[in-house]
Tab-separated table of C-alpha atoms in Angstrom:
chain	number	residue	atom	x	y	z
A	1	MET	CA	14.478	129.407	108.350
A	2	TRP	CA	11.986	128.134	105.935
A	3	PHE	CA	13.771	130.126	102.670
A	4	PHE	CA	16.575	128.719	103.190
A	5	LYS	CA	16.393	125.315	102.883
A	6	LYS	CA	15.497	123.885	99.440
A	7	ARG	CA	11.957	121.683	99.235
A	8	LYS	CA	9.844	120.198	97.454
A	9	PHE	CA	6.686	122.387	95.998
A	10	ILE	CA	4.088	121.904	93.298
A	11	ASP	CA	5.193	124.525	90.389
A	12	LEU	CA	1.796	126.540	88.868
A	13	GLU	CA	4.091	126.892	86.052
A	14	LYS	CA	3.926	130.814	86.287
A	15	ASN	CA	0.358	131.016	86.527
A	16	ASP	CA	-2.500	131.536	89.777
A	17	LYS	CA	-3.864	127.762	88.804
A	18	LYS	CA	-3.479	124.583	88.183
A	19	ILE	CA	-5.262	121.112	88.693
A	20	ILE	CA	-3.513	118.484	89.571
A	21	TYR	CA	-4.371	114.780	88.568
A	22	ASN	CA	-3.649	111.401	90.262
A	23	ASN	CA	-1.634	112.865	93.343
A	24	GLU	CA	-1.584	109.642	95.962
A	25	ASP	CA	-2.651	112.177	99.396
A	26	PHE	CA	-4.930	113.996	97.818
A	27	ILE	CA	-6.812	110.750	96.924
A	28	LYS	CA	-6.370	108.926	100.167
A	29	ILE	CA	-7.640	111.521	102.615
A	30	SER	CA	-10.353	112.273	99.874
A	31	GLN	CA	-11.094	108.765	100.049
A	32	LYS	CA	-11.256	108.731	103.846
A	33	ILE	CA	-13.136	111.860	103.876
A	34	TYR	CA	-16.031	110.579	101.530
A	35	ASP	CA	-16.294	107.254	103.183
A	36	PHE	CA	-17.368	108.761	106.506
A	37	CYS	CA	-19.947	111.133	105.925
A	38	TYR	CA	-21.272	108.843	103.205
A	39	PRO	CA	-24.590	107.673	103.887
A	40	ASN	CA	-25.323	109.409	107.439
A	41	VAL	CA	-23.485	112.278	107.590
A	42	LEU	CA	-24.401	113.941	104.194
A	43	GLU	CA	-28.290	112.567	105.036
A	44	GLU	CA	-27.702	114.910	108.468
A	45	SER	CA	-26.291	117.615	105.885
A	46	GLN	CA	-29.328	117.981	103.690
A	47	ARG	CA	-31.769	118.158	106.314
A	48	GLU	CA	-29.602	120.868	108.154
A	49	ILE	CA	-29.811	122.794	104.212
A	50	LEU	CA	-33.586	122.308	103.551
A	51	THR	CA	-34.792	123.517	107.227
A	52	ASP	CA	-32.548	126.463	107.862
A	53	SER	CA	-34.226	129.134	108.857
A	54	GLU	CA	-31.693	131.955	109.393
A	55	ILE	CA	-31.208	134.793	107.028
A	56	THR	CA	-27.577	135.582	107.202
A	57	ASN	CA	-26.466	135.884	104.003
A	58	PRO	CA	-29.280	136.975	101.359
A	59	THR	CA	-27.995	134.153	98.195
A	60	ASN	CA	-27.250	131.123	101.091
A	61	SER	CA	-29.313	130.964	103.790
A	62	GLY	CA	-32.555	130.535	104.528
A	63	THR	CA	-34.717	128.884	101.669
A	64	LYS	CA	-31.478	129.827	99.306
A	65	LYS	CA	-29.261	127.475	101.348
A	66	TYR	CA	-27.714	125.240	98.329
A	67	ASN	CA	-24.193	124.699	100.752
A	68	ASN	CA	-23.448	123.758	104.461
A	69	SER	CA	-20.181	123.219	106.230
A	70	ILE	CA	-19.477	120.288	107.391
A	71	PHE	CA	-15.955	120.085	108.603
A	72	GLN	CA	-16.912	119.769	112.342
A	73	LYS	CA	-18.733	116.590	111.876
A	74	LEU	CA	-15.840	114.597	111.102
A	75	ASP	CA	-14.267	112.463	114.026
A	76	LEU	CA	-11.061	114.035	115.365
A	77	ASN	CA	-8.735	112.042	114.355
A	78	LEU	CA	-9.780	112.369	110.246
A	79	GLN	CA	-9.430	116.146	111.132
A	80	LYS	CA	-6.615	115.967	111.769
A	81	GLU	CA	-5.226	114.026	108.950
A	82	VAL	CA	-6.558	116.720	107.074
A	83	TYR	CA	-4.573	120.227	109.397
A	84	ASP	CA	-1.658	117.800	108.337
A	85	LEU	CA	-1.923	117.691	104.971
A	86	ALA	CA	-2.554	121.164	104.840
A	87	GLU	CA	0.163	121.937	107.388
A	88	SER	CA	2.402	119.715	105.407
A	89	GLU	CA	5.991	121.060	104.038
A	90	LEU	CA	4.810	120.132	99.735
A	91	LEU	CA	1.518	122.505	100.467
A	92	ILE	CA	3.011	125.154	102.848
A	93	SER	CA	6.068	125.088	100.258
A	94	THR	CA	3.732	125.189	97.379
A	95	ALA	CA	2.165	128.702	99.279
A	96	ALA	CA	5.133	129.853	100.090
A	97	LYS	CA	6.691	129.622	96.501
A	98	TYR	CA	3.545	131.534	95.014
A	99	LEU	CA	2.985	134.092	97.872
A	100	ASN	CA	6.354	134.916	98.666
A	101	VAL	CA	6.176	135.366	101.945
A	102	PHE	CA	5.253	132.333	104.577
A	103	PRO	CA	1.862	131.470	104.418
A	104	ILE	CA	-0.842	131.767	107.112
A	105	LEU	CA	-3.653	128.508	106.386
A	106	ASP	CA	-6.467	131.064	107.593
A	107	LYS	CA	-9.103	128.705	105.970
A	108	LEU	CA	-9.662	124.448	105.619
A	109	ASP	CA	-13.534	123.382	105.636
A	110	LEU	CA	-15.208	120.706	103.801
A	111	TYR	CA	-18.327	122.049	101.715
A	112	HIS	CA	-21.588	119.943	100.818
A	113	ASN	CA	-23.851	121.523	97.908
A	114	ILE	CA	-27.315	119.530	97.002
A	115	PRO	CA	-29.686	120.810	93.959
A	116	ARG	CA	-31.703	123.498	94.699
A	117	ASP	CA	-33.827	125.779	92.586
A	118	PHE	CA	-31.379	125.552	89.832
A	119	GLU	CA	-32.556	128.421	88.058
A	120	ASP	CA	-31.681	130.469	90.405
A	121	VAL	CA	-28.268	131.078	89.710
A	122	ARG	CA	-26.723	133.235	92.579
A	123	GLY	CA	-23.924	133.291	95.425
A	124	ALA	CA	-20.797	131.205	95.108
A	125	GLN	CA	-22.798	129.851	91.510
A	126	LEU	CA	-21.439	132.818	89.737
A	127	TRP	CA	-18.584	134.043	88.559
A	128	HIS	CA	-16.444	136.432	90.866
A	129	LYS	CA	-12.977	136.989	93.094
A	130	ASP	CA	-12.429	136.717	96.624
A	131	ASP	CA	-11.914	140.508	98.138
A	132	PHE	CA	-10.407	139.735	101.034
A	133	GLY	CA	-6.836	141.211	99.911
A	134	TYR	CA	-4.041	140.778	97.452
A	135	LYS	CA	-2.516	137.423	96.799
A	136	SER	CA	-3.992	134.266	98.520
A	137	LEU	CA	-3.460	130.571	97.443
A	138	ASP	CA	-6.556	128.029	98.021
A	139	LEU	CA	-6.771	124.502	97.200
A	140	PHE	CA	-9.631	122.621	96.625
A	141	ILE	CA	-9.910	118.957	96.498
A	142	ALA	CA	-12.470	116.729	95.344
A	143	ILE	CA	-14.223	114.604	97.824
A	144	SER	CA	-17.144	113.188	95.575
A	145	ASP	CA	-16.600	112.638	91.953
A	146	ILE	CA	-17.242	115.276	90.122
A	147	ASN	CA	-18.955	116.249	86.845
A	148	GLU	CA	-21.041	118.440	85.414
A	149	ASN	CA	-23.805	117.773	87.028
A	150	ASN	CA	-22.825	118.621	90.507
A	151	GLY	CA	-21.219	121.859	89.804
A	152	PRO	CA	-17.797	121.825	89.091
A	153	LEU	CA	-15.588	124.475	90.194
A	154	LYS	CA	-14.696	126.585	87.415
A	155	VAL	CA	-11.971	129.389	86.362
A	156	LEU	CA	-10.980	131.316	83.541
A	157	GLU	CA	-7.416	129.266	82.562
A	158	LYS	CA	-5.468	132.161	81.860
A	159	LEU	CA	-3.015	134.592	84.493
A	160	ASN	CA	-4.450	137.151	85.089
A	161	LYS	CA	-0.926	139.425	85.301
A	162	TYR	CA	-3.007	142.655	87.128
A	163	GLY	CA	-4.142	140.450	90.037
A	164	VAL	CA	-6.703	142.555	91.792
A	165	PHE	CA	-6.104	145.211	90.277
A	166	PHE	CA	-8.328	143.913	86.802
A	167	LYS	CA	-11.568	143.748	87.513
A	168	SER	CA	-13.933	143.023	84.930
A	169	ASP	CA	-16.866	146.106	83.622
A	170	GLN	CA	-19.243	143.263	83.778
A	171	GLU	CA	-19.401	143.336	87.620
A	172	ASN	CA	-22.499	143.888	89.796
A	173	LYS	CA	-22.263	147.341	91.168
A	174	LYS	CA	-25.488	147.940	91.548
A	175	LYS	CA	-25.861	145.548	94.805
A	176	ASN	CA	-23.757	145.394	97.271
A	177	THR	CA	-25.417	143.530	99.889
A	178	MET	CA	-23.394	139.748	100.788
A	179	GLY	CA	-23.536	137.259	98.161
A	180	GLU	CA	-24.309	140.133	95.456
A	181	ARG	CA	-21.372	142.798	95.054
A	182	GLY	CA	-18.790	142.291	92.376
A	183	LYS	CA	-20.782	139.435	90.629
A	184	ILE	CA	-20.884	138.469	87.008
A	185	SER	CA	-23.741	136.813	84.740
A	186	ASN	CA	-22.718	133.188	84.074
A	187	ASP	CA	-23.404	133.470	80.777
A	188	TYR	CA	-20.695	136.426	79.959
A	189	PHE	CA	-17.532	134.302	80.224
A	190	GLU	CA	-19.233	130.957	78.454
A	191	ASN	CA	-19.924	133.116	75.388
A	192	LEU	CA	-17.312	134.131	74.961
A	193	LYS	CA	-15.042	130.256	76.130
A	194	ASN	CA	-14.048	130.090	71.990
A	195	ASN	CA	-11.628	133.501	72.770
A	196	LYS	CA	-8.229	131.970	73.925
A	197	ASP	CA	-7.964	134.280	76.816
A	198	TYR	CA	-11.540	133.681	78.329
A	199	LYS	CA	-10.586	129.795	78.020
A	200	ILE	CA	-12.112	127.961	81.086
A	201	ILE	CA	-11.108	124.660	82.639
A	202	SER	CA	-12.656	122.789	85.137
A	203	LEU	CA	-12.189	121.155	88.219
A	204	LYS	CA	-13.888	117.295	87.516
A	205	GLY	CA	-13.054	114.151	87.527
A	206	LYS	CA	-12.446	111.536	90.410
A	207	LYS	CA	-12.185	112.415	94.384
A	208	GLY	CA	-8.642	113.660	94.995
A	209	THR	CA	-8.711	115.630	91.753
A	210	ALA	CA	-7.358	118.978	92.946
A	211	LEU	CA	-6.658	122.848	91.262
A	212	PHE	CA	-4.883	125.313	93.087
A	213	ILE	CA	-6.512	129.053	92.607
A	214	ASP	CA	-5.419	132.898	93.684
A	215	SER	CA	-9.422	132.857	94.466
A	216	PHE	CA	-8.071	136.848	95.563
A	217	THR	CA	-6.673	137.113	90.719
A	218	SER	CA	-9.125	134.472	89.588
A	219	TYR	CA	-12.923	134.721	88.489
A	220	HIS	CA	-13.912	131.628	89.402
A	221	ARG	CA	-17.428	130.113	89.860
A	222	GLY	CA	-18.671	126.919	91.631
A	223	GLY	CA	-21.681	124.474	93.265
A	224	HIS	CA	-24.198	125.555	90.718
A	225	CYS	CA	-25.635	121.146	91.260
A	226	SER	CA	-27.773	120.559	88.961
A	227	LYS	CA	-28.989	116.773	89.761
A	228	GLU	CA	-25.881	115.573	92.517
A	229	ASP	CA	-24.482	116.531	95.458
A	230	ARG	CA	-21.207	117.852	95.616
A	231	LEU	CA	-18.189	117.606	98.540
A	232	MET	CA	-15.520	119.895	98.102
A	233	LEU	CA	-12.628	120.718	100.424
A	234	ARG	CA	-10.988	123.547	100.620
A	235	PHE	CA	-7.562	125.084	102.309
A	236	SER	CA	-6.905	128.564	102.491
A	237	TYR	CA	-3.645	130.111	102.437
A	238	GLN	CA	-3.594	133.730	102.996
A	239	THR	CA	-1.046	136.946	103.490
A	240	PRO	CA	-0.755	138.659	106.370
A	241	ASP	CA	-1.941	141.845	105.188
A	242	ALA	CA	-5.384	139.763	103.948
A	243	VAL	CA	-8.653	141.470	105.519
A	244	ARG	CA	-9.970	138.325	106.469
A	245	VAL	CA	-6.921	136.731	109.042
A	246	LYS	CA	-7.635	137.448	112.334
A	247	PRO	CA	-5.383	139.776	113.936
A	248	ASN	CA	-3.754	137.389	116.774
A	249	ARG	CA	-2.948	135.047	113.461
A	250	THR	CA	-0.717	137.874	113.103
A	251	PHE	CA	0.332	138.107	115.404
A	252	LEU	CA	1.588	134.475	115.757
A	253	LEU	CA	2.999	134.613	112.246
A	254	ILE	CA	4.989	137.464	113.281
A	255	THR	CA	6.525	136.113	116.278
A	256	PHE	CA	6.782	132.853	115.030
A	257	LEU	CA	8.937	135.160	111.887
A	258	PHE	CA	10.670	136.399	114.522
A	259	PHE	CA	12.213	133.623	116.392
A	260	GLU	CA	12.498	131.490	113.115
A	261	TYR	CA	15.016	134.350	111.621
A	262	PHE	CA	16.720	135.613	114.661
A	263	PHE	CA	18.597	133.261	114.615
A	264	VAL	CA	19.508	133.664	111.184
A	265	LEU	CA	20.028	137.309	112.106
A	266	MET	CA	22.725	136.453	114.854
A	267	ILE	CA	24.846	134.582	112.759
A	268	PHE	CA	24.412	137.401	109.522
A	269	LEU	CA	25.348	140.472	112.133
A	270	PHE	CA	28.426	138.180	113.508
A	271	PHE	CA	30.046	137.606	110.446
A	272	GLU	CA	28.773	141.402	109.257
A	273	TYR	CA	30.424	142.739	111.926
A	274	PHE	CA	33.843	140.079	112.065
A	275	PHE	CA	34.470	141.119	109.002
A	276	VAL	CA	34.430	144.879	109.926
A	277	LEU	CA	36.662	143.872	112.985
A	278	MET	CA	39.175	142.368	111.618
A	279	THR	CA	39.417	144.279	108.622
A	280	PHE	CA	39.691	146.991	111.399
A	281	LEU	CA	42.136	145.109	113.569
A	282	PHE	CA	44.726	144.612	109.657
A	283	PHE	CA	44.428	148.213	109.206
A	284	LEU	CA	45.939	148.799	112.691
A	285	TYR	CA	48.205	146.224	112.432
A	286	PHE	CA	49.183	147.365	108.831
A	287	LEU	CA	49.365	151.694	110.934
A	288	THR	CA	51.165	150.110	113.415
A	289	MET	CA	53.939	148.461	111.091
A	290	ILE	CA	54.375	151.530	109.803
A	291	LEU	CA	54.620	153.236	112.682
A	292	LEU	CA	57.279	151.084	113.724
A	293	SER	CA	59.024	150.851	110.819
A	294	ILE	CA	59.294	154.642	110.750
A	295	ILE	CA	61.078	155.001	113.738
A	296	TYR	CA	63.167	151.837	113.349
A	297	LEU	CA	64.337	153.782	110.342
A	298	LYS	CA	64.811	157.013	112.206
A	299	SER	CA	66.946	155.267	114.833
A	300	PHE	CA	69.183	152.895	111.852
A	301	PHE	CA	69.903	156.560	110.155
A	302	GLN	CA	70.651	158.345	113.913
A	303	LEU	CA	73.824	155.980	114.305
């Protein structure tokens, strides 16, 4: 009965992105993760990035690899704290308010980006949208301090009122390979940043600074580190129709929603049919009284 109770949520102010400063929960978890990762986990991750030999993504593997997923390197207690935050009432309510359905936490990861071949701008370092569905809500939390030297996440500030149906004519249509399709040169939006319709906001600041973004509707880019490493935590909330949501998760959500609303449905039907039943009984009572009155009057006049 999630939507039948008033719950706290973070107001996105009728937009599909918002920067969050000074949230105590975000600051606390970011400091814990950073303290755990620095320096040993980050050094291990950097070695893995630089020695990667498996070509899985033309723009982010082998000698082109520039980031690594390191969430599984956290200890289990810290992983649980991260999951507890991602599944907290505040964040679930925020996602539900934006998506208008109970959300699926489809992705939870911790990314480590390093400077590598800075002139070769590629993959997620270019402007793009994530084409996995109709609507999503991602939360990116800075685990390390972020500035222009370690690839801040950037996004067009203005609400895209056409959502996934708007496509820039600058998107790369010549290549359809992973990491290349649909990308836009960084120079394009940067050259238009003085135009209010193309104003850019960046996730920069101390650990715990965060950004909500609908990655399906908003053009964004990030992770293009020039001099320093970047650590970023990501929660991705999806609707059941998103193509990267695994079928078993959709089944579990439908099952959950069935039991969640079954009780409410039974109450609704009871009162709905109770009203109908009472109306019918009142009608019978009224009809009976009329018939009895007629019988009484007939008998009265026959006397």
